[in-house]
Amino acid sequence: MQHRYTLALAALFAAGAVHAAEPVAAAPATAACTIDVQGQPGKKFEPNHIVVPSTCKDFTVRLIHTGKNSKEKAGHNWVLTKTEEIDAVMIDGLKAGAAHEFLAPGDARILAKTPMLGGGETATVTFPVSRLAAGQSYTFYCSFPAHAQHMRGTLTLQP
């Protein structure tokens, strides 16, 4: 009887070794089409540069506010626009005020945005990569007043 258990265990180990030698499936391509971005105290994003693979159909940014303050006191959001349009988008956003999270409603220059977050909150935004063009300069920023000038990063479409 003991001999049968030993043979059964040997067979299981052998099957496991064969199974372990099989190649592991590659991670789905969508993994490269998402990124976590931290909105950190000190008015900074981490990372502050994002490269979007041109093979992605859609791209997702998950913003994580790592601070502790409320969104009214020191909120963070993630807003994407063409670099040459950022100043005008910011000015129009300030005019729109807190009720609109410092973004002009319906502003077509805003390519993607998350809601304004308080400390410890997260939000995601998914946008079509077809909105981006190779060679175009893009900037993401936080539209909260006093953050917008300093809390920025760049985004590029990988050729």
PDB file of C-alpha atoms in Angstrom:
ATOM      1  CA  MET A   1       0.000   0.000   0.000  1.00  0.00           C
ATOM      2  CA  GLN A   2       2.821   2.374   0.948  1.00  0.00           C
ATOM      3  CA  HIS A   3       4.472   1.607  -2.392  1.00  0.00           C
ATOM      4  CA  ARG A   4       1.368   2.826  -4.299  1.00  0.00           C
ATOM      5  CA  TYR A   5       1.424   6.169  -2.413  1.00  0.00           C
ATOM      6  CA  THR A   6       5.111   6.610  -3.215  1.00  0.00           C
ATOM      7  CA  LEU A   7       4.447   5.916  -6.907  1.00  0.00           C
ATOM      8  CA  ALA A   8       1.477   8.303  -6.906  1.00  0.00           C
ATOM      9  CA  LEU A   9       3.549  11.068  -5.326  1.00  0.00           C
ATOM     10  CA  ALA A  10       6.366  10.473  -7.805  1.00  0.00           C
ATOM     11  CA  ALA A  11       3.863  10.717 -10.676  1.00  0.00           C
ATOM     12  CA  LEU A  12       2.454  13.980  -9.296  1.00  0.00           C
ATOM     13  CA  PHE A  13       5.926  15.501  -8.927  1.00  0.00           C
ATOM     14  CA  ALA A  14       6.829  14.445 -12.455  1.00  0.00           C
ATOM     15  CA  ALA A  15       3.611  15.940 -13.836  1.00  0.00           C
ATOM     16  CA  GLY A  16       4.278  19.146 -11.938  1.00  0.00           C
ATOM     17  CA  ALA A  17       7.806  19.356 -13.333  1.00  0.00           C
ATOM     18  CA  VAL A  18       6.518  18.891 -16.880  1.00  0.00           C
ATOM     19  CA  HIS A  19       3.795  21.478 -16.282  1.00  0.00           C
ATOM     20  CA  ALA A  20       6.269  23.921 -14.754  1.00  0.00           C
ATOM     21  CA  ALA A  21       8.480  23.635 -17.836  1.00  0.00           C
ATOM     22  CA  GLU A  22       5.658  24.867 -20.070  1.00  0.00           C
ATOM     23  CA  PRO A  23       6.063  28.495 -21.138  1.00  0.00           C
ATOM     24  CA  VAL A  24       4.138  31.027 -19.109  1.00  0.00           C
ATOM     25  CA  ALA A  25       1.655  33.034 -21.146  1.00  0.00           C
ATOM     26  CA  ALA A  26       2.664  36.637 -21.694  1.00  0.00           C
ATOM     27  CA  ALA A  27       0.757  39.325 -19.856  1.00  0.00           C
ATOM     28  CA  PRO A  28      -2.062  40.774 -21.930  1.00  0.00           C
ATOM     29  CA  ALA A  29      -1.095  43.745 -24.089  1.00  0.00           C
ATOM     30  CA  THR A  30      -3.585  45.882 -22.164  1.00  0.00           C
ATOM     31  CA  ALA A  31      -1.204  45.985 -19.180  1.00  0.00           C
ATOM     32  CA  ALA A  32       0.926  48.492 -21.118  1.00  0.00           C
ATOM     33  CA  CYS A  33      -2.191  50.559 -21.773  1.00  0.00           C
ATOM     34  CA  THR A  34      -2.701  51.536 -18.124  1.00  0.00           C
ATOM     35  CA  ILE A  35      -0.690  53.486 -15.593  1.00  0.00           C
ATOM     36  CA  ASP A  36      -1.005  54.514 -11.970  1.00  0.00           C
ATOM     37  CA  VAL A  37      -0.161  58.149 -11.283  1.00  0.00           C
ATOM     38  CA  GLN A  38       0.230  59.476  -7.759  1.00  0.00           C
ATOM     39  CA  GLY A  39      -0.835  63.010  -6.928  1.00  0.00           C
ATOM     40  CA  GLN A  40       1.520  63.720  -4.070  1.00  0.00           C
ATOM     41  CA  PRO A  41       1.866  66.411  -1.414  1.00  0.00           C
ATOM     42  CA  GLY A  42       4.291  69.075  -2.540  1.00  0.00           C
ATOM     43  CA  LYS A  43       2.341  69.591  -5.772  1.00  0.00           C
ATOM     44  CA  LYS A  44       3.871  66.826  -7.843  1.00  0.00           C
ATOM     45  CA  PHE A  45       2.914  63.821  -9.935  1.00  0.00           C
ATOM     46  CA  GLU A  46       4.749  60.518  -9.899  1.00  0.00           C
ATOM     47  CA  PRO A  47       5.556  59.625 -12.602  1.00  0.00           C
ATOM     48  CA  ASN A  48       5.787  63.001 -14.276  1.00  0.00           C
ATOM     49  CA  HIS A  49       6.291  61.556 -17.763  1.00  0.00           C
ATOM     50  CA  ILE A  50       4.006  59.027 -19.462  1.00  0.00           C
ATOM     51  CA  VAL A  51       4.643  57.214 -22.738  1.00  0.00           C
ATOM     52  CA  VAL A  52       1.522  55.818 -24.401  1.00  0.00           C
ATOM     53  CA  PRO A  53       2.151  52.848 -26.727  1.00  0.00           C
ATOM     54  CA  SER A  54       0.708  53.510 -30.178  1.00  0.00           C
ATOM     55  CA  THR A  55      -0.570  49.911 -30.161  1.00  0.00           C
ATOM     56  CA  CYS A  56      -3.145  50.757 -27.471  1.00  0.00           C
ATOM     57  CA  LYS A  57      -6.717  51.378 -28.584  1.00  0.00           C
ATOM     58  CA  ASP A  58      -7.551  53.027 -25.251  1.00  0.00           C
ATOM     59  CA  PHE A  59      -5.314  54.256 -22.435  1.00  0.00           C
ATOM     60  CA  THR A  60      -6.260  54.336 -18.751  1.00  0.00           C
ATOM     61  CA  VAL A  61      -4.807  56.540 -16.031  1.00  0.00           C
ATOM     62  CA  ARG A  62      -5.584  55.748 -12.416  1.00  0.00           C
ATOM     63  CA  LEU A  63      -4.934  58.773 -10.225  1.00  0.00           C
ATOM     64  CA  ILE A  64      -4.134  58.108  -6.569  1.00  0.00           C
ATOM     65  CA  HIS A  65      -4.195  61.114  -4.218  1.00  0.00           C
ATOM     66  CA  THR A  66      -1.560  60.169  -1.646  1.00  0.00           C
ATOM     67  CA  GLY A  67      -2.123  63.205   0.583  1.00  0.00           C
ATOM     68  CA  LYS A  68      -4.503  63.644   3.493  1.00  0.00           C
ATOM     69  CA  ASN A  69      -6.234  66.954   2.754  1.00  0.00           C
ATOM     70  CA  SER A  70      -9.796  67.269   1.496  1.00  0.00           C
ATOM     71  CA  LYS A  71     -10.427  68.129  -2.136  1.00  0.00           C
ATOM     72  CA  GLU A  72     -11.608  71.575  -1.018  1.00  0.00           C
ATOM     73  CA  LYS A  73      -8.317  72.268   0.768  1.00  0.00           C
ATOM     74  CA  ALA A  74      -5.788  70.575  -1.559  1.00  0.00           C
ATOM     75  CA  GLY A  75      -7.515  68.479  -4.190  1.00  0.00           C
ATOM     76  CA  HIS A  76      -5.783  66.741  -7.057  1.00  0.00           C
ATOM     77  CA  ASN A  77      -7.058  65.785 -10.464  1.00  0.00           C
ATOM     78  CA  TRP A  78      -5.394  64.698 -13.713  1.00  0.00           C
ATOM     79  CA  VAL A  79      -6.146  66.771 -16.807  1.00  0.00           C
ATOM     80  CA  LEU A  80      -4.618  66.195 -20.258  1.00  0.00           C
ATOM     81  CA  THR A  81      -4.328  68.825 -22.966  1.00  0.00           C
ATOM     82  CA  LYS A  82      -1.994  69.831 -25.776  1.00  0.00           C
ATOM     83  CA  THR A  83       0.952  71.707 -24.319  1.00  0.00           C
ATOM     84  CA  GLU A  84       0.309  74.818 -26.424  1.00  0.00           C
ATOM     85  CA  GLU A  85      -3.269  75.029 -25.098  1.00  0.00           C
ATOM     86  CA  ILE A  86      -2.606  74.550 -21.380  1.00  0.00           C
ATOM     87  CA  ASP A  87      -2.450  78.236 -20.416  1.00  0.00           C
ATOM     88  CA  ALA A  88      -5.788  79.026 -22.055  1.00  0.00           C
ATOM     89  CA  VAL A  89      -7.379  75.890 -20.548  1.00  0.00           C
ATOM     90  CA  MET A  90      -6.130  76.925 -17.094  1.00  0.00           C
ATOM     91  CA  ILE A  91      -7.423  80.508 -17.400  1.00  0.00           C
ATOM     92  CA  ASP A  92     -10.851  79.333 -18.558  1.00  0.00           C
ATOM     93  CA  GLY A  93     -10.869  76.733 -15.767  1.00  0.00           C
ATOM     94  CA  LEU A  94     -10.176  79.338 -13.102  1.00  0.00           C
ATOM     95  CA  LYS A  95     -13.098  81.379 -14.440  1.00  0.00           C
ATOM     96  CA  ALA A  96     -15.312  78.275 -14.205  1.00  0.00           C
ATOM     97  CA  GLY A  97     -14.457  77.975 -10.505  1.00  0.00           C
ATOM     98  CA  ALA A  98     -14.659  75.297  -7.858  1.00  0.00           C
ATOM     99  CA  ALA A  99     -18.187  74.245  -8.812  1.00  0.00           C
ATOM    100  CA  HIS A 100     -16.696  72.885 -12.069  1.00  0.00           C
ATOM    101  CA  GLU A 101     -13.423  71.652 -10.530  1.00  0.00           C
ATOM    102  CA  PHE A 102     -11.597  74.545 -12.193  1.00  0.00           C
ATOM    103  CA  LEU A 103     -12.306  73.245 -15.690  1.00  0.00           C
ATOM    104  CA  ALA A 104     -14.558  74.978 -18.207  1.00  0.00           C
ATOM    105  CA  PRO A 105     -17.571  72.729 -18.875  1.00  0.00           C
ATOM    106  CA  GLY A 106     -17.487  71.185 -22.340  1.00  0.00           C
ATOM    107  CA  ASP A 107     -13.949  72.425 -23.091  1.00  0.00           C
ATOM    108  CA  ALA A 108     -12.939  70.403 -26.181  1.00  0.00           C
ATOM    109  CA  ARG A 109      -9.257  71.178 -25.539  1.00  0.00           C
ATOM    110  CA  ILE A 110      -9.397  68.829 -22.528  1.00  0.00           C
ATOM    111  CA  LEU A 111      -8.502  65.415 -23.934  1.00  0.00           C
ATOM    112  CA  ALA A 112      -9.027  63.486 -20.685  1.00  0.00           C
ATOM    113  CA  LYS A 113      -9.656  64.259 -17.009  1.00  0.00           C
ATOM    114  CA  THR A 114     -10.379  62.694 -13.664  1.00  0.00           C
ATOM    115  CA  PRO A 115     -12.635  64.226 -11.039  1.00  0.00           C
ATOM    116  CA  MET A 116     -11.034  66.285  -8.260  1.00  0.00           C
ATOM    117  CA  LEU A 117      -9.983  63.990  -5.409  1.00  0.00           C
ATOM    118  CA  GLY A 118      -9.354  64.373  -1.710  1.00  0.00           C
ATOM    119  CA  GLY A 119      -6.592  62.588   0.181  1.00  0.00           C
ATOM    120  CA  GLY A 120      -6.731  58.801  -0.036  1.00  0.00           C
ATOM    121  CA  GLU A 121      -9.142  58.751  -2.987  1.00  0.00           C
ATOM    122  CA  THR A 122      -8.587  57.264  -6.434  1.00  0.00           C
ATOM    123  CA  ALA A 123     -10.220  57.738  -9.830  1.00  0.00           C
ATOM    124  CA  THR A 124      -9.628  56.474 -13.345  1.00  0.00           C
ATOM    125  CA  VAL A 125     -10.034  57.951 -16.777  1.00  0.00           C
ATOM    126  CA  THR A 126      -9.884  55.998 -20.021  1.00  0.00           C
ATOM    127  CA  PHE A 127      -9.529  57.787 -23.330  1.00  0.00           C
ATOM    128  CA  PRO A 128      -9.067  56.696 -26.943  1.00  0.00           C
ATOM    129  CA  VAL A 129      -5.450  56.819 -28.094  1.00  0.00           C
ATOM    130  CA  SER A 130      -6.783  58.079 -31.438  1.00  0.00           C
ATOM    131  CA  ARG A 131      -7.064  61.500 -29.715  1.00  0.00           C
ATOM    132  CA  LEU A 132      -3.258  61.644 -29.637  1.00  0.00           C
ATOM    133  CA  ALA A 133      -0.869  62.379 -32.504  1.00  0.00           C
ATOM    134  CA  ALA A 134       2.756  61.326 -32.851  1.00  0.00           C
ATOM    135  CA  GLY A 135       5.088  64.291 -32.496  1.00  0.00           C
ATOM    136  CA  GLN A 136       2.495  66.382 -30.618  1.00  0.00           C
ATOM    137  CA  SER A 137       3.455  67.700 -27.177  1.00  0.00           C
ATOM    138  CA  TYR A 138       0.979  66.964 -24.369  1.00  0.00           C
ATOM    139  CA  THR A 139       0.915  68.154 -20.774  1.00  0.00           C
ATOM    140  CA  PHE A 140      -1.077  66.764 -17.879  1.00  0.00           C
ATOM    141  CA  TYR A 141      -1.696  68.910 -14.837  1.00  0.00           C
ATOM    142  CA  CYS A 142      -3.771  69.376 -11.701  1.00  0.00           C
ATOM    143  CA  SER A 143      -6.337  72.154 -12.151  1.00  0.00           C
ATOM    144  CA  PHE A 144      -6.589  72.991  -8.428  1.00  0.00           C
ATOM    145  CA  PRO A 145      -5.608  76.672  -7.959  1.00  0.00           C
ATOM    146  CA  ALA A 146      -1.972  77.122  -6.933  1.00  0.00           C
ATOM    147  CA  HIS A 147      -1.239  73.579  -8.159  1.00  0.00           C
ATOM    148  CA  ALA A 148      -1.665  74.096 -11.907  1.00  0.00           C
ATOM    149  CA  GLN A 149       1.565  76.012 -12.502  1.00  0.00           C
ATOM    150  CA  HIS A 150       3.757  73.459 -10.708  1.00  0.00           C
ATOM    151  CA  MET A 151       1.933  70.137 -10.701  1.00  0.00           C
ATOM    152  CA  ARG A 152       2.533  69.017 -14.264  1.00  0.00           C
ATOM    153  CA  GLY A 153       3.893  66.219 -16.364  1.00  0.00           C
ATOM    154  CA  THR A 154       4.368  65.315 -20.000  1.00  0.00           C
ATOM    155  CA  LEU A 155       2.739  62.650 -22.113  1.00  0.00           C
ATOM    156  CA  THR A 156       3.953  61.378 -25.472  1.00  0.00           C
ATOM    157  CA  LEU A 157       2.609  58.896 -27.975  1.00  0.00           C
ATOM    158  CA  GLN A 158       5.193  56.229 -28.733  1.00  0.00           C
ATOM    159  CA  PRO A 159       5.801  56.106 -32.498  1.00  0.00           C
TER     160      PRO A 159
END
